Coordinates of N, CA and C in Angstrom, one line a residue:
Chain I
E1 N 141.8 177.6 85.5 CA 141.9 176.7 86.6 C 143.0 177.2 87.5
D2 N 142.6 177.5 88.8 CA 143.6 178.1 89.7 C 144.6 177.0 90.2
Q3 N 145.8 177.2 90.0 CA 146.8 176.2 90.5 C 147.4 176.6 91.8
V4 N 147.4 177.9 92.1 CA 147.9 178.3 93.4 C 146.9 179.3 94.1
T5 N 146.4 178.9 95.2 CA 145.4 179.7 96.0 C 146.0 180.1 97.3
Q6 N 145.9 181.4 97.6 CA 146.4 181.8 98.9 C 145.3 182.3 99.8
S7 N 145.4 182.1 101.1 CA 144.4 182.6 102.0 C 145.1 182.9 103.4
P8 N 144.6 183.8 104.1 CA 143.5 184.7 103.7 C 144.0 185.8 102.7
E9 N 143.1 186.6 102.1 CA 143.6 187.6 101.2 C 144.3 188.7 102.0
A10 N 143.8 189.0 103.2 CA 144.4 190.0 104.0 C 144.3 189.6 105.5
L11 N 145.3 190.0 106.3 CA 145.4 189.6 107.7 C 146.0 190.8 108.5
R12 N 145.3 191.1 109.5 CA 145.7 192.2 110.4 C 146.1 191.5 111.8
L13 N 147.3 191.8 112.2 CA 147.8 191.2 113.5 C 148.3 192.3 114.4
Q14 N 148.2 192.0 115.7 CA 148.8 192.9 116.6 C 150.3 192.4 116.7
E15 N 151.1 193.4 117.0 CA 152.6 193.0 117.2 C 152.7 191.9 118.2
G16 N 153.4 190.8 117.9 CA 153.6 189.7 118.8 C 152.5 188.6 118.7
E17 N 151.5 188.8 117.8 CA 150.4 187.9 117.7 C 150.8 186.9 116.5
S18 N 151.2 185.7 116.8 CA 151.6 184.8 115.8 C 150.5 184.3 115.0
S19 N 150.7 183.9 113.7 CA 149.7 183.4 112.8 C 150.3 182.7 111.6
S20 N 149.5 182.1 110.8 CA 150.0 181.4 109.6 C 149.2 181.8 108.4
L21 N 150.0 181.8 107.2 CA 149.4 182.1 105.9 C 149.4 180.8 105.2
N22 N 148.4 180.6 104.3 CA 148.2 179.3 103.6 C 148.4 179.5 102.1
C23 N 149.0 178.5 101.5 CA 149.1 178.4 100.1 C 148.8 177.0 99.6
S24 N 147.7 176.8 98.9 CA 147.4 175.5 98.4 C 147.6 175.4 96.9
Y25 N 148.1 174.3 96.5 CA 148.4 174.2 95.1 C 147.8 172.9 94.5
T26 N 147.5 172.9 93.2 CA 146.9 171.7 92.6 C 147.8 171.1 91.6
V27 N 149.0 171.6 91.4 CA 149.8 171.0 90.4 C 150.3 169.6 90.8
S28 N 150.4 168.7 89.9 CA 150.9 167.4 90.2 C 152.4 167.4 89.9
G29 N 153.1 166.6 90.7 CA 154.5 166.5 90.5 C 155.2 167.9 90.8
L30 N 155.1 168.3 92.0 CA 155.6 169.6 92.4 C 157.1 169.6 92.2
R31 N 157.6 170.7 91.5 CA 159.0 170.8 91.2 C 159.7 171.8 92.1
G32 N 158.9 172.6 92.8 CA 159.4 173.6 93.7 C 158.3 174.6 94.1
L33 N 158.3 175.0 95.4 CA 157.4 176.0 95.8 C 158.2 177.1 96.5
F34 N 157.8 178.3 96.2 CA 158.6 179.5 96.6 C 157.8 180.5 97.3
W35 N 158.3 181.1 98.4 CA 157.7 182.2 99.1 C 158.5 183.5 98.8
Y36 N 157.8 184.5 98.5 CA 158.3 185.8 98.3 C 157.6 186.8 99.1
R37 N 158.3 187.9 99.5 CA 157.7 189.0 100.2 C 157.7 190.2 99.2
Q38 N 156.6 190.9 99.1 CA 156.6 192.1 98.2 C 156.1 193.3 99.0
D39 N 156.9 194.3 99.1 CA 156.6 195.6 99.7 C 155.9 196.5 98.6
P40 N 155.1 197.5 99.0 CA 154.4 198.3 98.0 C 155.4 199.0 97.1
G41 N 155.1 198.9 95.8 CA 156.0 199.6 94.8 C 157.3 198.9 94.6
K42 N 157.5 197.7 95.1 CA 158.7 197.0 95.0 C 158.5 195.6 94.3
G43 N 159.6 195.0 93.9 CA 159.5 193.6 93.3 C 159.5 192.6 94.4
P44 N 159.0 191.3 94.0 CA 159.1 190.2 95.0 C 160.5 190.0 95.4
E45 N 160.6 189.8 96.8 CA 161.9 189.5 97.4 C 161.9 188.0 97.8
F46 N 162.8 187.2 97.3 CA 162.9 185.8 97.6 C 163.1 185.5 99.1
L47 N 162.2 184.6 99.6 CA 162.4 184.2 101.0 C 162.8 182.7 101.1
F48 N 162.0 181.8 100.5 CA 162.3 180.3 100.7 C 162.0 179.5 99.5
T49 N 162.6 178.4 99.3 CA 162.3 177.4 98.4 C 162.0 176.1 99.1
L50 N 160.9 175.4 98.8 CA 160.6 174.1 99.4 C 160.4 173.1 98.2
Y51 N 160.9 171.9 98.4 CA 160.8 171.0 97.3 C 160.0 169.7 97.6
S52 N 160.1 169.3 98.8 CA 159.4 168.0 99.1 C 158.6 168.1 100.4
A53 N 157.5 167.3 100.5 CA 156.6 167.3 101.6 C 157.4 167.0 102.9
G54 N 157.1 167.7 103.9 CA 157.9 167.5 105.2 C 159.0 168.5 105.4
E55 N 159.4 169.2 104.3 CA 160.5 170.1 104.3 C 160.1 171.4 105.1
E56 N 161.0 172.0 105.8 CA 160.8 173.2 106.6 C 162.0 174.1 106.4
K57 N 161.7 175.4 106.3 CA 162.8 176.4 106.2 C 162.5 177.5 107.1
E58 N 163.5 178.1 107.7 CA 163.3 179.2 108.7 C 164.2 180.4 108.4
K59 N 163.7 181.6 108.7 CA 164.5 182.8 108.6 C 163.9 183.8 109.6
E60 N 164.6 184.1 110.6 CA 164.1 185.0 111.6 C 162.8 184.6 112.1
R61 N 161.8 185.4 112.0 CA 160.4 185.1 112.6 C 159.6 184.3 111.6
L62 N 160.1 183.9 110.5 CA 159.3 183.2 109.5 C 159.8 181.8 109.4
K63 N 158.8 180.9 109.2 CA 159.0 179.5 109.0 C 158.1 179.0 107.9
A64 N 158.6 178.3 106.9 CA 157.8 177.8 105.8 C 157.8 176.3 105.9
T65 N 156.6 175.7 105.7 CA 156.5 174.2 105.7 C 155.7 173.8 104.5
L66 N 155.9 172.5 104.2 CA 155.3 172.0 102.9 C 154.6 170.6 103.2
T67 N 153.4 170.5 102.7 CA 152.8 169.2 102.6 C 152.5 168.8 101.2
K68 N 151.8 167.7 100.9 CA 151.6 167.3 99.5 C 150.6 168.2 98.8
K69 N 149.8 169.0 99.6 CA 148.8 169.8 98.9 C 148.9 171.3 99.3
E70 N 149.7 171.7 100.3 CA 149.8 173.1 100.7 C 151.1 173.4 101.4
S71 N 151.3 174.7 101.5 CA 152.4 175.2 102.3 C 151.9 176.3 103.2
F72 N 152.5 176.3 104.4 CA 152.2 177.4 105.3 C 153.4 178.2 105.6
L73 N 153.1 179.5 105.8 CA 154.2 180.5 106.2 C 153.8 180.9 107.6
H74 N 154.5 180.4 108.6 CA 154.2 180.7 110.0 C 155.0 182.0 110.4
I75 N 154.3 182.9 111.0 CA 155.0 184.1 111.5 C 154.9 184.2 113.0
T76 N 156.0 184.1 113.6 CA 156.1 184.1 115.1 C 156.4 185.4 115.6
A77 N 155.6 185.9 116.6 CA 155.8 187.2 117.2 C 156.1 188.3 116.2
P78 N 155.2 188.6 115.2 CA 155.5 189.5 114.2 C 155.7 190.9 114.7
K79 N 156.5 191.7 113.9 CA 156.8 193.1 114.2 C 156.2 193.9 113.0
P80 N 156.0 195.2 113.3 CA 155.4 196.1 112.2 C 156.2 196.0 110.9
E81 N 157.5 195.8 111.0 CA 158.3 195.7 109.7 C 158.1 194.4 108.9
D82 N 157.3 193.5 109.5 CA 156.9 192.3 108.7 C 155.7 192.6 107.8
S83 N 155.1 193.8 107.9 CA 154.0 194.1 107.1 C 154.4 194.1 105.6
A84 N 153.7 193.4 104.8 CA 154.0 193.3 103.4 C 153.0 192.3 102.8
T85 N 153.0 192.2 101.5 CA 152.3 191.1 100.8 C 153.2 189.9 100.6
Y86 N 152.7 188.7 101.0 CA 153.5 187.5 100.9 C 152.9 186.7 99.8
L87 N 153.8 186.4 98.8 CA 153.4 185.7 97.6 C 153.9 184.3 97.6
C88 N 153.1 183.4 97.2 CA 153.5 182.0 97.0 C 153.5 181.7 95.5
A89 N 154.5 180.9 95.0 CA 154.6 180.5 93.6 C 155.1 179.1 93.5
V90 N 154.6 178.4 92.5 CA 155.1 177.1 92.2 C 155.8 177.1 90.8
Q91 N 156.7 176.2 90.7 CA 157.4 176.0 89.4 C 156.4 175.2 88.5
D92 N 156.3 175.7 87.3 CA 155.4 175.0 86.3 C 155.7 173.5 86.3
P93 N 154.6 172.6 86.4 CA 154.8 171.2 86.5 C 155.4 170.6 85.2
L94 N 155.3 171.3 84.1 CA 155.9 170.9 82.8 C 157.4 171.2 83.0
D95 N 158.2 170.8 82.1 CA 159.6 171.0 82.2 C 160.1 172.4 81.8
T96 N 159.5 173.4 82.6 CA 159.9 174.8 82.3 C 160.3 175.5 83.6
D97 N 160.9 176.7 83.5 CA 161.3 177.4 84.7 C 160.3 178.4 85.2
K98 N 159.2 178.6 84.5 CA 158.3 179.7 84.8 C 157.6 179.4 86.2
L99 N 157.4 180.5 86.9 CA 156.7 180.5 88.2 C 155.2 180.8 88.0
I100 N 154.4 180.1 88.7 CA 152.9 180.4 88.7 C 152.6 180.9 90.1
F101 N 152.2 182.2 90.1 CA 152.0 182.9 91.4 C 150.5 182.8 91.9
G102 N 150.4 182.9 93.2 CA 149.1 183.1 93.8 C 148.8 184.6 93.9
T103 N 147.7 185.0 94.4 CA 147.4 186.4 94.5 C 147.9 187.1 95.7
G104 N 148.5 186.3 96.6 CA 149.1 186.9 97.8 C 148.3 187.1 99.0
T105 N 148.9 187.2 100.1 CA 148.2 187.6 101.4 C 148.9 188.9 101.9
R106 N 148.0 189.9 102.0 CA 148.5 191.2 102.5 C 148.4 191.2 104.0
L107 N 149.6 191.3 104.6 CA 149.8 191.3 106.1 C 150.0 192.6 106.6
Q108 N 149.3 193.0 107.6 CA 149.5 194.3 108.3 C 149.7 193.9 109.8
V109 N 150.8 194.4 110.4 CA 151.1 194.2 111.8 C 151.1 195.5 112.5
F110 N 150.3 195.6 113.5 CA 150.1 196.9 114.2 C 150.8 196.9 115.5
P111 N 151.5 198.0 115.9 CA 152.2 198.0 117.2 C 151.2 198.1 118.4
Chain X
E1 N 174.5 193.2 98.8 CA 174.0 192.0 98.1 C 173.7 192.4 96.7
P2 N 174.1 191.6 95.7 CA 173.8 191.9 94.3 C 172.3 191.9 94.1
E3 N 171.9 192.8 93.1 CA 170.5 192.9 92.9 C 170.2 193.1 91.4
V4 N 169.0 192.9 91.0 CA 168.5 193.2 89.7 C 168.0 194.6 89.6
T5 N 168.5 195.4 88.7 CA 168.1 196.8 88.5 C 167.3 197.0 87.3
Q6 N 166.3 197.8 87.4 CA 165.4 198.1 86.2 C 165.2 199.6 86.0
T7 N 165.2 200.0 84.8 CA 165.0 201.4 84.4 C 164.1 201.5 83.2
P8 N 163.3 202.5 83.1 CA 163.0 203.5 84.2 C 162.1 202.9 85.2
S9 N 161.9 203.6 86.3 CA 161.0 203.1 87.3 C 159.5 203.3 86.9
H10 N 159.3 204.4 86.1 CA 158.0 204.7 85.6 C 158.1 205.2 84.2
Q11 N 157.3 204.6 83.3 CA 157.3 205.0 81.9 C 155.9 205.3 81.5
V12 N 155.7 206.5 80.9 CA 154.4 206.9 80.4 C 154.5 207.0 78.9
T13 N 153.6 206.4 78.2 CA 153.7 206.3 76.7 C 152.4 206.4 76.1
Q14 N 152.3 207.0 74.9 CA 151.1 207.1 74.2 C 150.8 205.8 73.5
M15 N 149.5 205.4 73.5 CA 149.1 204.2 72.8 C 149.6 204.2 71.4
G16 N 150.1 203.0 71.0 CA 150.7 202.8 69.6 C 152.2 203.1 69.5
Q17 N 152.7 203.7 70.6 CA 154.2 203.9 70.5 C 155.0 202.7 71.0
E18 N 156.2 202.7 70.6 CA 157.1 201.6 71.0 C 157.7 202.0 72.4
V19 N 158.0 201.0 73.2 CA 158.6 201.2 74.5 C 159.6 200.1 74.8
I20 N 160.7 200.5 75.4 CA 161.8 199.5 75.7 C 162.0 199.6 77.2
L21 N 161.9 198.5 77.9 CA 162.1 198.4 79.3 C 163.5 197.7 79.5
R22 N 164.3 198.3 80.4 CA 165.6 197.8 80.6 C 165.9 197.2 81.9
C23 N 166.8 196.2 81.9 CA 167.1 195.4 83.1 C 168.6 195.1 83.1
V24 N 169.2 195.2 84.3 CA 170.5 194.7 84.4 C 170.4 193.5 85.4
P25 N 170.5 192.3 85.0 CA 170.4 191.1 85.9 C 171.6 191.0 86.8
I26 N 171.6 190.2 87.8 CA 172.7 189.9 88.6 C 173.8 189.3 87.8
S27 N 175.1 189.7 88.0 CA 176.1 189.5 87.1 C 176.5 188.0 86.7
N28 N 176.4 187.1 87.6 CA 176.8 185.7 87.3 C 175.6 184.9 86.9
H29 N 174.4 185.5 86.8 CA 173.2 184.8 86.5 C 173.1 184.5 85.0
L30 N 172.5 183.3 84.7 CA 172.4 182.9 83.3 C 171.0 182.8 82.7
Y31 N 170.0 182.8 83.6 CA 168.6 182.7 83.2 C 167.9 184.0 83.4
F32 N 167.1 184.5 82.5 CA 166.5 185.8 82.6 C 165.0 185.7 82.3
Y33 N 164.2 186.5 82.9 CA 162.8 186.4 82.8 C 162.2 187.8 82.8
W34 N 161.0 187.9 82.2 CA 160.1 189.0 82.4 C 158.7 188.5 82.8
Y35 N 158.2 189.2 83.8 CA 156.9 189.0 84.3 C 156.1 190.3 84.3
R36 N 154.8 190.3 84.4 CA 154.1 191.5 84.6 C 153.0 191.3 85.6
Q37 N 152.6 192.5 86.2 CA 151.5 192.5 87.2 C 150.6 193.6 87.0
I38 N 149.4 193.3 86.5 CA 148.4 194.3 86.3 C 147.9 194.7 87.7
L39 N 147.5 195.9 87.9 CA 147.1 196.4 89.2 C 146.1 195.5 89.8
G40 N 146.4 195.0 91.0 CA 145.4 194.1 91.8 C 145.3 192.7 91.3
Q41 N 146.2 192.3 90.4 CA 146.1 190.9 89.9 C 147.4 190.2 90.2
K42 N 147.5 188.9 89.8 CA 148.6 188.1 90.0 C 149.9 188.5 89.2
V43 N 151.0 188.2 89.7 CA 152.2 188.3 88.8 C 152.1 187.2 87.8
E44 N 152.3 187.6 86.5 CA 152.2 186.6 85.4 C 153.5 186.5 84.6
F45 N 153.8 185.3 84.2 CA 155.0 185.0 83.4 C 154.8 185.5 82.0
L46 N 155.8 186.2 81.5 CA 155.8 186.6 80.1 C 156.8 185.7 79.2
V47 N 158.1 185.7 79.6 CA 159.1 185.0 78.8 C 160.3 184.7 79.6
S48 N 161.0 183.6 79.2 CA 162.2 183.2 79.8 C 163.3 183.2 78.7
F49 N 164.5 183.4 79.1 CA 165.6 183.6 78.1 C 166.9 183.0 78.6
Y50 N 167.5 182.1 77.8 CA 168.7 181.4 78.3 C 169.6 181.2 77.1
N51 N 170.9 181.3 77.2 CA 171.8 181.0 76.2 C 171.5 181.8 74.9
N52 N 171.1 183.1 75.1 CA 170.8 184.0 74.0 C 169.6 183.6 73.1
E53 N 168.7 182.9 73.7 CA 167.4 182.7 73.0 C 166.3 182.5 74.0
I54 N 165.1 182.7 73.4 CA 163.9 182.5 74.2 C 163.7 181.0 74.5
S55 N 163.5 180.7 75.8 CA 163.3 179.3 76.1 C 161.8 179.0 76.3
E56 N 161.1 180.0 76.7 CA 159.6 179.8 76.8 C 158.9 181.1 76.8
K57 N 157.7 181.2 76.2 CA 157.0 182.4 76.3 C 155.5 182.1 76.5
S58 N 154.8 183.0 77.1 CA 153.4 182.8 77.4 C 152.5 183.3 76.3
E59 N 151.2 183.0 76.4 CA 150.3 183.5 75.4 C 150.2 185.0 75.3
I60 N 150.6 185.7 76.4 CA 150.6 187.2 76.5 C 151.7 187.7 75.5
F61 N 152.8 187.0 75.5 CA 154.0 187.4 74.7 C 153.7 187.2 73.2
D62 N 153.0 188.1 72.6 CA 152.7 187.9 71.2 C 153.7 188.6 70.3
D63 N 153.4 188.8 69.1 CA 154.4 189.4 68.1 C 154.7 190.8 68.4
Q64 N 154.0 191.5 69.3 CA 154.3 192.9 69.7 C 155.4 192.9 70.7
F65 N 155.7 191.8 71.3 CA 156.8 191.8 72.3 C 158.1 191.2 71.8
S66 N 159.2 191.6 72.2 CA 160.5 191.0 71.9 C 161.4 191.2 73.1
V67 N 162.4 190.4 73.2 CA 163.4 190.5 74.2 C 164.8 190.4 73.5
E68 N 165.8 191.0 74.2 CA 167.1 191.1 73.6 C 168.1 191.2 74.8
R69 N 169.3 190.6 74.6 CA 170.4 190.8 75.5 C 171.5 191.4 74.6
P70 N 171.5 192.7 74.5 CA 172.3 193.4 73.5 C 173.8 193.4 73.8
D71 N 174.1 193.2 75.1 CA 175.5 193.1 75.5 C 175.6 192.1 76.7
G72 N 176.7 192.1 77.4 CA 176.9 191.1 78.5 C 176.2 191.5 79.8
S73 N 175.5 192.7 79.8 CA 174.9 193.1 81.1 C 173.5 193.4 81.0
N74 N 173.0 193.9 79.9 CA 171.6 194.3 79.8 C 170.7 193.3 79.2
F75 N 169.4 193.4 79.6 CA 168.3 192.5 79.1 C 167.1 193.4 78.9
T76 N 166.6 193.4 77.7 CA 165.5 194.4 77.4 C 164.2 193.7 77.0
L77 N 163.1 194.4 77.3 CA 161.8 194.0 76.8 C 161.3 195.1 75.9
K78 N 160.9 194.8 74.7 CA 160.4 195.8 73.8 C 159.0 195.5 73.5
I79 N 158.1 196.5 73.6 CA 156.7 196.4 73.1 C 156.6 197.3 71.9
R80 N 156.3 196.7 70.8 CA 156.4 197.5 69.5 C 155.3 198.5 69.3
S81 N 154.1 198.2 69.6 CA 153.0 199.1 69.4 C 152.0 198.9 70.7
T82 N 152.2 199.8 71.6 CA 151.6 199.6 72.9 C 150.1 199.8 72.8
K83 N 149.4 199.0 73.7 CA 147.9 199.1 73.8 C 147.6 199.5 75.3
L84 N 146.4 200.0 75.5 CA 146.0 200.4 76.8 C 146.1 199.2 77.8
E85 N 145.8 198.0 77.4 CA 145.9 196.9 78.3 C 147.3 196.4 78.6
D86 N 148.3 197.1 78.0 CA 149.7 196.8 78.4 C 150.1 197.5 79.6
S87 N 149.3 198.4 80.1 CA 149.6 199.1 81.4 C 149.7 198.1 82.5
A88 N 150.8 198.1 83.2 CA 151.1 197.1 84.2 C 152.5 197.5 84.8
M89 N 152.8 196.7 85.9 CA 154.2 196.7 86.4 C 154.9 195.6 85.7
Y90 N 156.1 195.8 85.2 CA 156.8 194.8 84.5 C 158.1 194.5 85.3
F91 N 158.2 193.3 85.7 CA 159.4 192.8 86.5 C 160.3 192.0 85.7
C92 N 161.6 192.3 85.9 CA 162.7 191.5 85.3 C 163.1 190.6 86.5
A93 N 163.5 189.4 86.2 CA 164.1 188.5 87.2 C 165.3 187.7 86.5
S94 N 166.2 187.3 87.4 CA 167.3 186.4 86.9 C 167.6 185.4 87.9
S95 N 168.2 184.3 87.5 CA 168.6 183.2 88.4 C 169.9 182.6 87.9
E96 N 170.7 182.1 88.8 CA 172.0 181.4 88.5 C 171.7 180.1 87.8
G97 N 171.0 179.2 88.5 CA 170.4 178.0 87.8 C 169.0 178.4 87.5
S98 N 168.2 177.4 87.3 CA 166.8 177.7 87.0 C 166.0 178.3 88.1
Q99 N 166.4 178.1 89.3 CA 165.8 178.7 90.5 C 166.8 179.0 91.6
P100 N 166.6 179.8 92.6 CA 165.4 180.7 92.7 C 165.6 181.9 91.8
Q101 N 164.5 182.5 91.4 CA 164.5 183.7 90.6 C 164.5 185.0 91.5
H102 N 165.4 185.9 91.2 CA 165.5 187.2 92.0 C 164.9 188.3 91.1
F103 N 164.1 189.1 91.7 CA 163.3 190.1 90.9 C 163.9 191.5 91.2
G104 N 163.7 192.3 90.1 CA 164.0 193.8 90.3 C 162.7 194.4 90.8
D105 N 162.8 195.8 91.0 CA 161.7 196.5 91.6 C 160.7 197.0 90.6
G106 N 160.9 196.6 89.3 CA 159.9 196.8 88.3 C 159.9 198.2 87.6
T107 N 159.2 198.2 86.5 CA 159.0 199.4 85.8 C 157.4 199.5 85.7
R108 N 156.9 200.7 86.1 CA 155.5 200.9 86.0 C 155.2 201.5 84.6
L109 N 154.5 200.8 83.8 CA 154.2 201.2 82.4 C 152.8 201.7 82.4
S110 N 152.6 203.0 82.0 CA 151.3 203.6 81.9 C 151.1 204.0 80.4
I111 N 150.0 203.4 79.8 CA 149.7 203.7 78.4 C 148.5 204.7 78.4
L112 N 148.7 205.8 77.7 CA 147.6 206.8 77.6 C 146.9 206.7 76.3

């Protein structure tokens, strides 16, 4: 049973072309949703934590939002250096610390 | 900025051999984790470690796997008798509280 689903699998954008990545989750009693960036051959790099519906976090060209069923990562006026795989993860709904990851969205931004 | 460091970056091992993957977590962190990522698949949880003991482990983490914090800075994952299906990227992570977790750049394990 998929608990975290990300879409699209891949996204190609022109530099400056804003878009959004989606992460839907089916866990009940969300304890935390996390966005990570992963460059090829590297580990996931922490971006944001969201805990409750309506919460928003921003960092440079990225903004993460959360509803009761999904999260969006909005990328405004992306640059080629934003090219990476963006991973969404939720904290296990049981009383543990483990993260449950989605398969990621591979973003390519062309100049 | 403090970071999690992992060694080696790439490990090639014959099937059936033992392998130890090493991690140096961020210095003031108290929670430690191992995850793995098989090529083209999701990042999967293996084990969490706190207060010198395993706090949780997944079904993947069977008797062939063990973790240890041999001193105040290192955190290791040992696979006793490797199988072909153990080939993957292995990521160590640490956190100050239970979240957020900060990841190292991984060890690519190739089993021949």
